[in-house]
XYZ file of C-alpha atoms in Angstrom:
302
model
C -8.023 11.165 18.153
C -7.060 9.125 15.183
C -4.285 6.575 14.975
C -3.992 5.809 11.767
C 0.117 4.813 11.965
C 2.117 3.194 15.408
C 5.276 4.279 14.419
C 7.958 1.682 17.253
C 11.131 3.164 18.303
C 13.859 0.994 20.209
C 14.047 2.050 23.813
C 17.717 2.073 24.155
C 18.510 4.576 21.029
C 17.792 7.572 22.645
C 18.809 9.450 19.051
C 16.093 7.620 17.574
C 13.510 8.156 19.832
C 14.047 12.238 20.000
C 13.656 11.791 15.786
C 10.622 9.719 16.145
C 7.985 12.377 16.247
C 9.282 13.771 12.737
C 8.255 10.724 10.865
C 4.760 12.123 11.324
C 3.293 9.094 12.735
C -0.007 9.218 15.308
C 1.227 8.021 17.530
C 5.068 6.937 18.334
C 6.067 4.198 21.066
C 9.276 3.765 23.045
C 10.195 -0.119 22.614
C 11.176 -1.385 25.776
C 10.175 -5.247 24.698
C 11.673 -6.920 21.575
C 13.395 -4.120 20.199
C 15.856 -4.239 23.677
C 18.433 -7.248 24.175
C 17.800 -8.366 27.833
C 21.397 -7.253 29.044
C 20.159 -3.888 28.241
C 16.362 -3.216 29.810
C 18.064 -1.127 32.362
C 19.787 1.251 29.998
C 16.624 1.839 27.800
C 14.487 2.368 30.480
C 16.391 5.252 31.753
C 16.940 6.207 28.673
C 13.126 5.974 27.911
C 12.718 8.185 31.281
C 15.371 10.867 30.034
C 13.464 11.246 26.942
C 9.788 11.438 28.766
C 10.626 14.226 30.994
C 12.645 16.066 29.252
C 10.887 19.597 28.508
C 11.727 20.019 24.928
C 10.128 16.766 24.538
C 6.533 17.644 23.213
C 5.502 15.815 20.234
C 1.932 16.331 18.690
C 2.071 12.675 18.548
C 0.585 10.886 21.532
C 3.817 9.051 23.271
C 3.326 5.691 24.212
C 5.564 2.930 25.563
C 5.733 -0.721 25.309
C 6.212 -2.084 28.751
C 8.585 -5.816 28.835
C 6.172 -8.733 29.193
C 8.001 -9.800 32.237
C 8.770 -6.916 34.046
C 6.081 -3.903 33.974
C 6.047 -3.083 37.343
C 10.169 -2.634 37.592
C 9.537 -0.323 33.676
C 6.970 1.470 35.275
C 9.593 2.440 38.534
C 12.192 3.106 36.186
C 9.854 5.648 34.171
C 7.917 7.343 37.287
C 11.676 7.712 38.961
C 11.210 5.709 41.947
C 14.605 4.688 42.268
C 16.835 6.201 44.581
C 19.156 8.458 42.645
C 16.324 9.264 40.205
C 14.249 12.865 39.998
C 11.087 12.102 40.566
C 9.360 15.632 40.590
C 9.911 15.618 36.997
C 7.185 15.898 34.772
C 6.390 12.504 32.692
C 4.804 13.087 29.060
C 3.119 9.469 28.993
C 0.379 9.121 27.238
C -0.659 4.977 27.090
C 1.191 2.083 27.679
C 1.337 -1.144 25.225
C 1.216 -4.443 26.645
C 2.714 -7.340 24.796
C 1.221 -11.184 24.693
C -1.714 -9.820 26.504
C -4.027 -13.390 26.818
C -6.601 -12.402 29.303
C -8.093 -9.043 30.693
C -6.810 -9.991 33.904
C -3.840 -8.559 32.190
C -5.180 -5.245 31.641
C -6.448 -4.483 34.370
C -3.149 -5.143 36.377
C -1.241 -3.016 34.488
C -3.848 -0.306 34.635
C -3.507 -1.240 38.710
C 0.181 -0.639 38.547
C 0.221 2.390 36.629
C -2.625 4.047 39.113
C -0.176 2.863 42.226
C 2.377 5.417 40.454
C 0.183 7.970 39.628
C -0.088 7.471 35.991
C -3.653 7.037 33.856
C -2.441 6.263 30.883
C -4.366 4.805 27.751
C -3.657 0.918 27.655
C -2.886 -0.688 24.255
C -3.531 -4.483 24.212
C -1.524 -6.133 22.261
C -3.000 -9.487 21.106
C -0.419 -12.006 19.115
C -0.969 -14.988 20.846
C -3.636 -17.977 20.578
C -4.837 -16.784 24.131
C -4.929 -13.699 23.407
C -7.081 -13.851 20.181
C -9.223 -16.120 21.922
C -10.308 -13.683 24.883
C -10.215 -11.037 22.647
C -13.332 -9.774 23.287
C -13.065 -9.842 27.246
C -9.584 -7.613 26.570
C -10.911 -4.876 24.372
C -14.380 -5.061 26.768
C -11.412 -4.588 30.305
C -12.159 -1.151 31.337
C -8.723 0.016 30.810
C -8.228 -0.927 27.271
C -8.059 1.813 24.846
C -7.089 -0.014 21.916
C -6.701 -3.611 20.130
C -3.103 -4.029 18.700
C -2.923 -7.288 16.599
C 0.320 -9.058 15.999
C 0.732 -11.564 13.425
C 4.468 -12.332 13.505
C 4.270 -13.497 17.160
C 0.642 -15.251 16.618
C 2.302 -17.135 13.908
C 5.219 -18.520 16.306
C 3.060 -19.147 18.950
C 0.506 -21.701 16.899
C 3.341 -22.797 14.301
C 1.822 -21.510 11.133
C 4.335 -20.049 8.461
C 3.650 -16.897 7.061
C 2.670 -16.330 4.085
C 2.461 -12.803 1.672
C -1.146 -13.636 1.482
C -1.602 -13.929 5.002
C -4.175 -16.291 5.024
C -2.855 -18.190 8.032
C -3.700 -15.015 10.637
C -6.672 -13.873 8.565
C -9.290 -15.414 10.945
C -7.343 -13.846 13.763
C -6.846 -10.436 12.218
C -10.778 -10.279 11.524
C -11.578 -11.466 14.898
C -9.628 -8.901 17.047
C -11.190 -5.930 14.513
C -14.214 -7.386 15.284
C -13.887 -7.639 18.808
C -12.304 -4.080 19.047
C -15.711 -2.842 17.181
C -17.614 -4.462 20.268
C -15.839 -2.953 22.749
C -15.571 0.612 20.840
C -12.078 1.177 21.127
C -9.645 1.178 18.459
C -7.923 -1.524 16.569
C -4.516 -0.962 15.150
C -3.284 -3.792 12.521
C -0.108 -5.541 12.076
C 3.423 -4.710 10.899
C 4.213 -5.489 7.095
C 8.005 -6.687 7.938
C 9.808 -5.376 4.631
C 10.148 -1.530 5.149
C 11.696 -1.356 1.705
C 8.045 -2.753 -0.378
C 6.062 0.662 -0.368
C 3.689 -0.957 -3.005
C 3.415 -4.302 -0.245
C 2.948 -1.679 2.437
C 0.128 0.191 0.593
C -1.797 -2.681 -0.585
C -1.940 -4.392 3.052
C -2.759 -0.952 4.374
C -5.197 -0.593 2.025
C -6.974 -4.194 3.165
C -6.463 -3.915 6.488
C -8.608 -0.360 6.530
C -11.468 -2.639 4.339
C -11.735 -5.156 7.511
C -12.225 -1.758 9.724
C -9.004 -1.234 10.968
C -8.261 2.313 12.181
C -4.385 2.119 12.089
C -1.579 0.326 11.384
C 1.805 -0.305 13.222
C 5.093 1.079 11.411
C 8.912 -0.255 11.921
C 10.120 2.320 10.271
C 9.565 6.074 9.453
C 9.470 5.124 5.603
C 6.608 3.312 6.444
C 4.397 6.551 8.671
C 3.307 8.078 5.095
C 2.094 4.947 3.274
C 0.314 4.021 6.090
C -1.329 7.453 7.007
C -2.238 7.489 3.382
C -3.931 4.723 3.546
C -6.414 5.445 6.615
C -6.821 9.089 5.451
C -10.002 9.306 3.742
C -10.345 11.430 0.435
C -11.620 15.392 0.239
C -14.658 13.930 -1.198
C -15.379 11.276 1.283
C -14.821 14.247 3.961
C -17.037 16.140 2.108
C -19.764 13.655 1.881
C -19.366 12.674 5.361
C -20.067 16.368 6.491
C -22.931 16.907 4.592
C -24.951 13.246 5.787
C -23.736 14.689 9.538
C -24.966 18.056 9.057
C -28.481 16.851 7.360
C -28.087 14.635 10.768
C -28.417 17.610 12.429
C -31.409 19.271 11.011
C -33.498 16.596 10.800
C -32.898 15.837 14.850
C -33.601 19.946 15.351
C -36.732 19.228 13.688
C -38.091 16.138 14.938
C -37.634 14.046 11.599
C -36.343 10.090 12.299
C -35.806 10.253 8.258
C -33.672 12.357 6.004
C -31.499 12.153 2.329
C -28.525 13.781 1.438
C -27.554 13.300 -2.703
C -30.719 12.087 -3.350
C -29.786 8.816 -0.777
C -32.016 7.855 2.491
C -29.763 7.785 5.293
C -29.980 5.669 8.078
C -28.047 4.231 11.150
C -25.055 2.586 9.345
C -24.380 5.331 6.973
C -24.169 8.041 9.841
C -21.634 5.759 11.509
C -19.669 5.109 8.287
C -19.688 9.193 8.238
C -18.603 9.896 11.470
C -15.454 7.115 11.473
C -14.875 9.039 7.976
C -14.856 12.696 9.623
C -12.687 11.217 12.679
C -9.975 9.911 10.462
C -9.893 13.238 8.573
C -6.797 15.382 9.552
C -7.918 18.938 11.366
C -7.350 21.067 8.384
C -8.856 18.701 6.572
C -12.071 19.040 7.786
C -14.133 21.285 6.514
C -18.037 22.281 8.093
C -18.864 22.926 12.075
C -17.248 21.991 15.368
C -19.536 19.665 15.836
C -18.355 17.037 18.451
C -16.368 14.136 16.453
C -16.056 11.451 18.530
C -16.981 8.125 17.871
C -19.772 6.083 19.720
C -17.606 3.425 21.315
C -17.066 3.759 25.023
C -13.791 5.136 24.920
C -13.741 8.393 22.739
């Protein structure tokens, strides 16, 4: 599934959260973490729950939530219903789970331990803004449960006392390392947020760079941001086009036993199949034209 745009929603705004899937965004995620004041956790994550199980509730968007660094066993309980006055025969539409400050895949794997103790199998979104965490970077996108790389360069920043910069030089090495990492593993990596909601031109342009190092999405504060940002990591007709035609020439020459083959007068090998597929995965359905051939990428978790 493609994720080009992460659009956050605070946990406690329940108003907000039923709007989310609107803004058109990939996928949309239930703050429970920074976007909550700490006198307040308790509120959001029944609110969170109300949301989750509520029937009407059913987004095309996969639903995620961002669990509290501190306390993911007592969000989990609060989402599953395991208190006492909760319901907990109702249905739960969770899809993954984000994990904040994530510096080891120790990390990962407990969460995907405490989610299986409720019954949940949720998708697990690392997300990797701390020195730690961009230094075992590989070992977290390679943790069986992670699903996707989320690098964060506001909290990165803080945590090694560089200052930011519009150029963002200071996280660059960082940035390229978790994409890098995330292209090891085979899952996805989902880029930073550009703080000023209000600079669409900003927004664009780091989209735009950020899709150049191999990102595959980018996380949105706000719903002005979802269709910059899907713009961005949606490839052109003519890409598709292109893309369908080296995959289908793929095809052929594999029915007939040929390791070489050319589509527009070009030799294709290895890389450019790849660069084809990732091309016809980011493509919207009715974007796509040709077969139903299977899309998926290579990467262990497709």
């Amino acid at each position: 599934m493609a994720r080009r745009s992460l659009l956050f929603s605070p946990g406690d705004r329940p108003e907000l959260m039923r709007k989310a899937p609107g803004a058109g965004a990939d996928v949309i995620c239930f703050d429970l973490e920074d976007a909550v004041a700490p006198d307040r956790k308790a509120e959001a994550r029944e609110s969170v729950r109300a949301v989750l199980t509520d029937p009407d509730f059913a987004p095309d968007a996969e639903v995620c939530v961002r669990l509290t660094a501190a306390e993911p066993a007592a969000d989990l309980d609060a989402l599953v219903g395991a208190g006492k006055d909760a319901d907990s025969d109702a249905d739960l539409r969770l899809d993954a789970v984000m994990l904040p400050k994530v510096g080891s895949a120790d990390r990962v794997e407990e969460a995907a331990a405490l989610c299986a103790d409720r019954g949940l199998d949720p998708a697990v979104f690392a997300l990797v803004e701390t020195a730690a965490g961009v230094l075992s970077a590989e070992s977290i996108a390679a943790a069986a449960a992670t699903d996707a790389l989320v690098f964060g360069a506001e909290d990165l920043a803080a945590d090694v006392g560089a200052t930011r910069t519009d150029e963002g030089t200071e996280v660059l090495y960082a940035r390229e390392h978790v994409v890098l990492a995330a292209g090891a593993a085979g899952v996805d990596a989902i880029d930073t947020v550009f703080t000023d909601f209000s600079d669409a031109d900003g927004l664009r342009e780091e989209a735009g760079f950020a899709l150049t190092l191999g990102y595959d999405g980018k996380l949105a504060i706000h719903p002005a941001q979802v269709d910059p940002i899907n713009a961005a990591f949606t490839p052109d007709p003519e890409e598709v086009e292109w893309a369908e035609r080296v995959l289908d020439a793929r095809d052929a020459a594999e029915r007939e036993g040929r390791a070489v083959f050319q589509v527009d007068g070009e030799m294709i090998d290895a890389p450019l199949i790849a660069q084809a597929e990732r091309i016809v995965e980011r493509a919207p359905a009715g974007d796509r034209p040709g077969t139903d051939r299977d899309k998926n990428r290579s990467g262990r978790h497709s």
